[in-house]
Backbone as a ProteinNet text record, in pm:
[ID]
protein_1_A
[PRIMARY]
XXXXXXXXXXXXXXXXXXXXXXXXXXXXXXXXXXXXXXXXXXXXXXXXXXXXXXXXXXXXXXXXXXXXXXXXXXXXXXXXXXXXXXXXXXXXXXXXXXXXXXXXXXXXXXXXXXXXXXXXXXXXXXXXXXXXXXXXXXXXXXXXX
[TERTIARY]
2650.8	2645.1	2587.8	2459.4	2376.6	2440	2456.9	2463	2352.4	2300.7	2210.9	2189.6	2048.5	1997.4	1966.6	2079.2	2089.9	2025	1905.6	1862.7	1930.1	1986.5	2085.2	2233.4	2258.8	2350.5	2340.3	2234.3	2174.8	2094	2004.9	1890.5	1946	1888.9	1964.5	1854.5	1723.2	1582.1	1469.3	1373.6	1247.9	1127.9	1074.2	1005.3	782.4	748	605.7	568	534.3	496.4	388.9	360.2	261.8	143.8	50.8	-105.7	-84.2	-0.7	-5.2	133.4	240.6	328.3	284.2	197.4	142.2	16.5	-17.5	-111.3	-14.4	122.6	226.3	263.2	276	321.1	234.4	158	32.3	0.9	-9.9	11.9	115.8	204.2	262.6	336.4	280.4	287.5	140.4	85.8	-51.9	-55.8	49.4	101.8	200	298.5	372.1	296.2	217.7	157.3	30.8	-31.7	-195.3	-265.5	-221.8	-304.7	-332.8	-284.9	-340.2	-402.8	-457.7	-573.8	-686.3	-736	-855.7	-820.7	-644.9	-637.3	-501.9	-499.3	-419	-457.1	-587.2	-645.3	-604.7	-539.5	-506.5	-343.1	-286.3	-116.4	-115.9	-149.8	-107.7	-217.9	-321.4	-434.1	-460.7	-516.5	-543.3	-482.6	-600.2	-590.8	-481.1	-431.4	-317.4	-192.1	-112.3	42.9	154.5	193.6	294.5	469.5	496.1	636.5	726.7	864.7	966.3	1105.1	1126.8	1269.3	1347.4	1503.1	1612.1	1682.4	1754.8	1869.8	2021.4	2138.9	2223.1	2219.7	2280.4	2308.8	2185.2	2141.9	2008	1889.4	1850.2	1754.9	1657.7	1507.9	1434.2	1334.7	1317.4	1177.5	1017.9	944.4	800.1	744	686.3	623.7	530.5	394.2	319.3	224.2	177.9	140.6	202.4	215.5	224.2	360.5	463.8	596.2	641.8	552.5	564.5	622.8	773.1	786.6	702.2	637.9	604	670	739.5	808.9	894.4	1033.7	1156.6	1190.7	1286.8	1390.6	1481.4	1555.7	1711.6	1707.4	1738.5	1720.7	1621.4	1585.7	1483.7	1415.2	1433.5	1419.9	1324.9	1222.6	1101	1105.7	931	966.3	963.9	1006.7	1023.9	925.9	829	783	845.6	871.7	912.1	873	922.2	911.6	755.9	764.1	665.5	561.5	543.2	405.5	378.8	494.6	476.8	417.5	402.2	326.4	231.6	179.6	64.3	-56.6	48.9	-22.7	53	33.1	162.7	132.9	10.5	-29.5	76.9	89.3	169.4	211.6	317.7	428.5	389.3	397.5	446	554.6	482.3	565.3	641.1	755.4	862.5	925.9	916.3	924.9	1082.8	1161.1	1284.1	1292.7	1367.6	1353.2	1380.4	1370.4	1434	1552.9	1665.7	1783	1889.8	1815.3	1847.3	1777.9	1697	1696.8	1822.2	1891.4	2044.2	2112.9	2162.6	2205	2113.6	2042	1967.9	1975.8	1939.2	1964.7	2099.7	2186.1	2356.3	2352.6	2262.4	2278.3	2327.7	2307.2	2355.9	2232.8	2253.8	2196.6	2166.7	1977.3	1910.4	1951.7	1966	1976.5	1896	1900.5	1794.2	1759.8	1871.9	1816.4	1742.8	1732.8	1661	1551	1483.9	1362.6	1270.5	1382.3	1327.3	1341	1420.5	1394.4	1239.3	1224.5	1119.4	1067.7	1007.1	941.3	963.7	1025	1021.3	910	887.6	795	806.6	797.8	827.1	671.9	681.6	585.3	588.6	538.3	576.3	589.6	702.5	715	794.1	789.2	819.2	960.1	1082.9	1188.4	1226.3	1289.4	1347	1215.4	1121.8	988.1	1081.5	997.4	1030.2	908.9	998.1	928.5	920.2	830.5	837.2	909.3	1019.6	1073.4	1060.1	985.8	915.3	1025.9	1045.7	1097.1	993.3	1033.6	967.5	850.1	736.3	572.2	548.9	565	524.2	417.4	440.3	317.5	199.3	199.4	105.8	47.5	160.2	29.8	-26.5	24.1	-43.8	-110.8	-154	-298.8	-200.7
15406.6	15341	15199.7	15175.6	15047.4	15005	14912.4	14823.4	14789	14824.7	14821.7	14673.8	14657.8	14496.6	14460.1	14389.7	14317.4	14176.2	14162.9	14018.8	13927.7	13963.8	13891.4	13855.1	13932.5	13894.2	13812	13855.2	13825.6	13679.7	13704.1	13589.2	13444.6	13304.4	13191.8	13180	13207.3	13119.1	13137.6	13159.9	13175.2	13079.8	13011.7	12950.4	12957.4	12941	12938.9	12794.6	12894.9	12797.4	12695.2	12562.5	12511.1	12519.7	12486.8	12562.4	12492.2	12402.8	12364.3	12422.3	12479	12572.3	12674.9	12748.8	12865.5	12839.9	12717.2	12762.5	12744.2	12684.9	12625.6	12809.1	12876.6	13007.8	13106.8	13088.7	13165.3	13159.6	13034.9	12976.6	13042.2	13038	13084.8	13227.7	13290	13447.9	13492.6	13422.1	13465.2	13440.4	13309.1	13261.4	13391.5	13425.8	13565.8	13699.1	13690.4	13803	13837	13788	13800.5	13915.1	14015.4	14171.7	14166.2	14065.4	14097.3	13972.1	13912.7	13861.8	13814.7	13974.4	14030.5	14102.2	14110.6	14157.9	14061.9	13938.6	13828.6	13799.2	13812.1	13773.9	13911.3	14020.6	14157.2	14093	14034.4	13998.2	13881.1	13777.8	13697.7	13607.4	13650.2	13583.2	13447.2	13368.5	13196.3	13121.6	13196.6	13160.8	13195.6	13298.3	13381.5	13286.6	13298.4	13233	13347.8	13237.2	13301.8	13279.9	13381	13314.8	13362.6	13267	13226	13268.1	13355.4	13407	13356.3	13267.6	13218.5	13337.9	13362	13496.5	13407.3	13414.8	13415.6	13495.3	13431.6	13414.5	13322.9	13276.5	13186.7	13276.4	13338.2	13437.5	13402.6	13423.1	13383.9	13488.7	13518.3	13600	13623	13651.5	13569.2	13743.8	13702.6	13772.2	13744.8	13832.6	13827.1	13782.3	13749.2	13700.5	13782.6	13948.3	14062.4	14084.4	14005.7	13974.4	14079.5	14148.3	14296.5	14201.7	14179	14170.8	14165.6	14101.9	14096.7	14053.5	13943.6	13886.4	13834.7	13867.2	13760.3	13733.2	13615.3	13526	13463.9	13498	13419.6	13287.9	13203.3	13066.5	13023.8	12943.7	12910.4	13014.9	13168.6	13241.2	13279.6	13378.9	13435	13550.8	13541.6	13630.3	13788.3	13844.3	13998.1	14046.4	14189.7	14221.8	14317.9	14337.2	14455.8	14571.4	14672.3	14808.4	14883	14845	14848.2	14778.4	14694.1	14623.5	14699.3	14717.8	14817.7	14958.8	14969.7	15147.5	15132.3	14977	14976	14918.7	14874.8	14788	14817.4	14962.3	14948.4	14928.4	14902.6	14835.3	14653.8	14622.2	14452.3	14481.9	14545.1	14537.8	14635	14577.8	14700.9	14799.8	14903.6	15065.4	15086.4	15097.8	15220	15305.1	15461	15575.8	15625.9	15686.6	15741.1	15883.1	15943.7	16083.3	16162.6	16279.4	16391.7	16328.9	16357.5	16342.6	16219.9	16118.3	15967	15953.3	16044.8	15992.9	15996.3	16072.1	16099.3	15955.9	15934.7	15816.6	15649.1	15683.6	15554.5	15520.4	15665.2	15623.4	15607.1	15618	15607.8	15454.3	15385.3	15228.3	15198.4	15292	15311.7	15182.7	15128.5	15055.6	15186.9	15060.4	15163.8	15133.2	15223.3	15188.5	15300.7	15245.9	15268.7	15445.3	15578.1	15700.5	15712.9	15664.7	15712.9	15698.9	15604.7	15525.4	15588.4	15632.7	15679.5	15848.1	15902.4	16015.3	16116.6	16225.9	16313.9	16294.4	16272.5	16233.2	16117.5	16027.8	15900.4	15809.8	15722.8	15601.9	15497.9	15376.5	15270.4	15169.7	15040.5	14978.3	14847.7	14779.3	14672.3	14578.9	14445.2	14340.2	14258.3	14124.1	14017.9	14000.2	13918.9	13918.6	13874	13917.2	13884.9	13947.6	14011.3	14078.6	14164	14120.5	14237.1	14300.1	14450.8	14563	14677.2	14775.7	14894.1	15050.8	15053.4	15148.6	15270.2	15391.5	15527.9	15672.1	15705.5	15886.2	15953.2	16026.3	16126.9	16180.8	16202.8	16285.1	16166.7	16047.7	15990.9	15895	15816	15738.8	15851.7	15961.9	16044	16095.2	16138.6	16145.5	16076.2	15910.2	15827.9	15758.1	15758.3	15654.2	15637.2
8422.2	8550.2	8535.2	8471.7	8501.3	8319.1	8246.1	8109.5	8081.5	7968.1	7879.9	7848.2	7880.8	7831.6	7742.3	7673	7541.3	7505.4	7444.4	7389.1	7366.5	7267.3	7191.7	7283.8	7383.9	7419.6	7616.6	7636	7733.2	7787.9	7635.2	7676.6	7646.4	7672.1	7652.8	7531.3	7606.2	7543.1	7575.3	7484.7	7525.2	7498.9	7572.7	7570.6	7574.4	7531.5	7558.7	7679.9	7788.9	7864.1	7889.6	7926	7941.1	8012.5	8008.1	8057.2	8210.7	8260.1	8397.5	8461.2	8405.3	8417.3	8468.3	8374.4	8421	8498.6	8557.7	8660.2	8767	8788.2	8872.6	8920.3	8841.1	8837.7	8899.6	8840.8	8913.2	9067	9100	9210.7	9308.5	9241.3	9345.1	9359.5	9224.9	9253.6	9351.3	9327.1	9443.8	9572.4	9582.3	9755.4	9824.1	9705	9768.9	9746.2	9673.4	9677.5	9669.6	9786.9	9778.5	9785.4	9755.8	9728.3	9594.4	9527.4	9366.9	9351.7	9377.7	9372.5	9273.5	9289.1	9200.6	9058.6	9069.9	8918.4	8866.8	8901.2	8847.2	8733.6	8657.4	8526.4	8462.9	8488.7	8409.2	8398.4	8515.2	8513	8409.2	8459	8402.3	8397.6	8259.3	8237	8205.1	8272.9	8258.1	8114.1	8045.1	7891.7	7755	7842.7	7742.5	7744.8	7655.4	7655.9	7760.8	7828	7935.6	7856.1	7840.7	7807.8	7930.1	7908.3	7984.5	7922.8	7992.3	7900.2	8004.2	7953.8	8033.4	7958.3	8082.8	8103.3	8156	8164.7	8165.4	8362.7	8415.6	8542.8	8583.5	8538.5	8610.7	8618.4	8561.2	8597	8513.2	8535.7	8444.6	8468.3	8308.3	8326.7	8274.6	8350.8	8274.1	8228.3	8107.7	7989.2	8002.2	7964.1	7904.4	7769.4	7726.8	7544.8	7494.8	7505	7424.3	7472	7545.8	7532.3	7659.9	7721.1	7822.5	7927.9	8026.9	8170.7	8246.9	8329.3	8500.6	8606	8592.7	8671.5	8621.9	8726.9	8740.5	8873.8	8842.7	8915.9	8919.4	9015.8	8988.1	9084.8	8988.3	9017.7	9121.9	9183.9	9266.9	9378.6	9363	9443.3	9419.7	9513.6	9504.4	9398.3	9333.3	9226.5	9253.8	9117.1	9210.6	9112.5	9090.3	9007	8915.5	8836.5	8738.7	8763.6	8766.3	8780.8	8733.6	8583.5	8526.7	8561.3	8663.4	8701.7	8807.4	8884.5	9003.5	8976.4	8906.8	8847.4	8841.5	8744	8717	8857.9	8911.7	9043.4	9194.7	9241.3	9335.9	9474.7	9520.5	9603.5	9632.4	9515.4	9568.8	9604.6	9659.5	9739.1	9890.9	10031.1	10130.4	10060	10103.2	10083.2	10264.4	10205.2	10242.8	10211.7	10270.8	10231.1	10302.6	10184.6	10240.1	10229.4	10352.6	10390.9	10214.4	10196.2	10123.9	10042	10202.1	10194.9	10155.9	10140.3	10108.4	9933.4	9903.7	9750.5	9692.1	9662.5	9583.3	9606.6	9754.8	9775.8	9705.6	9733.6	9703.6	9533.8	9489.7	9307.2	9277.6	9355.3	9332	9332.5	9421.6	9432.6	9610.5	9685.8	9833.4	9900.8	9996.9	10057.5	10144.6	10214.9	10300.7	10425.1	10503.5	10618.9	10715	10829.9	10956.9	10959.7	10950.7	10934.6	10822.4	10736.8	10602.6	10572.8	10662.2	10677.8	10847.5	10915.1	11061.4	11093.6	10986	11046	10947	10994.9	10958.6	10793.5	10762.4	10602.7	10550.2	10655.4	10643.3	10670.8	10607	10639.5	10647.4	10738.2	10773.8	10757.7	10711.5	10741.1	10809.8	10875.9	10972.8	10872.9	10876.6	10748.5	10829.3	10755.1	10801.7	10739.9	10815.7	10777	10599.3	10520.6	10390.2	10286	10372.1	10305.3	10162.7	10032.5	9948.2	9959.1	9971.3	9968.4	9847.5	9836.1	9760.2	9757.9	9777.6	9814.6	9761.8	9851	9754.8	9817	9706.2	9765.8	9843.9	9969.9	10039.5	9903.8	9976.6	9926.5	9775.3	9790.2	9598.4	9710.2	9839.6	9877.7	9889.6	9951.4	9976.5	9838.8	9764.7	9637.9	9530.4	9589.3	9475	9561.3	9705.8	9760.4	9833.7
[MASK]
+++++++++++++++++++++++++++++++++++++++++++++++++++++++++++++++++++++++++++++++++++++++++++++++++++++++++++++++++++++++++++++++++++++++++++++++++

């Protein structure tokens, strides 16, 4: 279903970014996302090397020193966090919860729409238009906080 992400065939370039780059970055992952805050020196620490991977469709993605994903973006757009940051930190994002019956659909790649989110074991959270959000299967917000 999904194609396997190839380096070599994928990436343009990776770069080590500059120490006013990455405060440019920082900046403004903390403007979209001010719940992390207090653990921005665990994401993307002052002193550490940030790298910059160019991807092929315009997409760019920022690394860690130890080369691990946190963030991407396609071309001038807001950044998104990686899956894997989201586990470790899943507070950044507002949570919305989809019924039971909408997981199957949703891992197929189905867009959400309004029953899946409103009926019984659903959860909704109030957000501002073009808000990225955290999207959780029925009982995973309740048993992780």
């Amino acid at each position: 279903m999904f194609k396997k992400f190839d380096d070599k065939e994928n990436v343009s370039g990776v770069n080590n970014a500059k120490s006013s780059v990455l405060r440019g970055v920082r900046a403004s992952v903390l403007e979209q996302f001010p719940y992390i805050a207090d653990y921005m020196d665990q994401i993307l620490p002052k002193k550490d090397a940030l790298k910059l991977v160019k991807c092929h469709e315009h997409i760019e993605i920022l690394a860690n020193s130890s080369g691990e994903p946190v963030f991407f973006k396609q071309r001038d757009g807001p950044y998104f966090p990686t899956l894997k940051l989201l586990h470790k930190f899943p507070f950044i994002l507002p949570h919305m919860q989809v019924d039971k019956g909408a997981i199957r659909f949703v891992l197929s790649g189905a867009n959400i729409m309004c029953p899946g989110l409103t009926s019984p074991g659903a959860r909704m959270t109030k957000v501002d238009d073009n808000q990225i959000v955290f999207l959780a299967p029925c009982g995973w917000i309740s048993s992780t906080g």
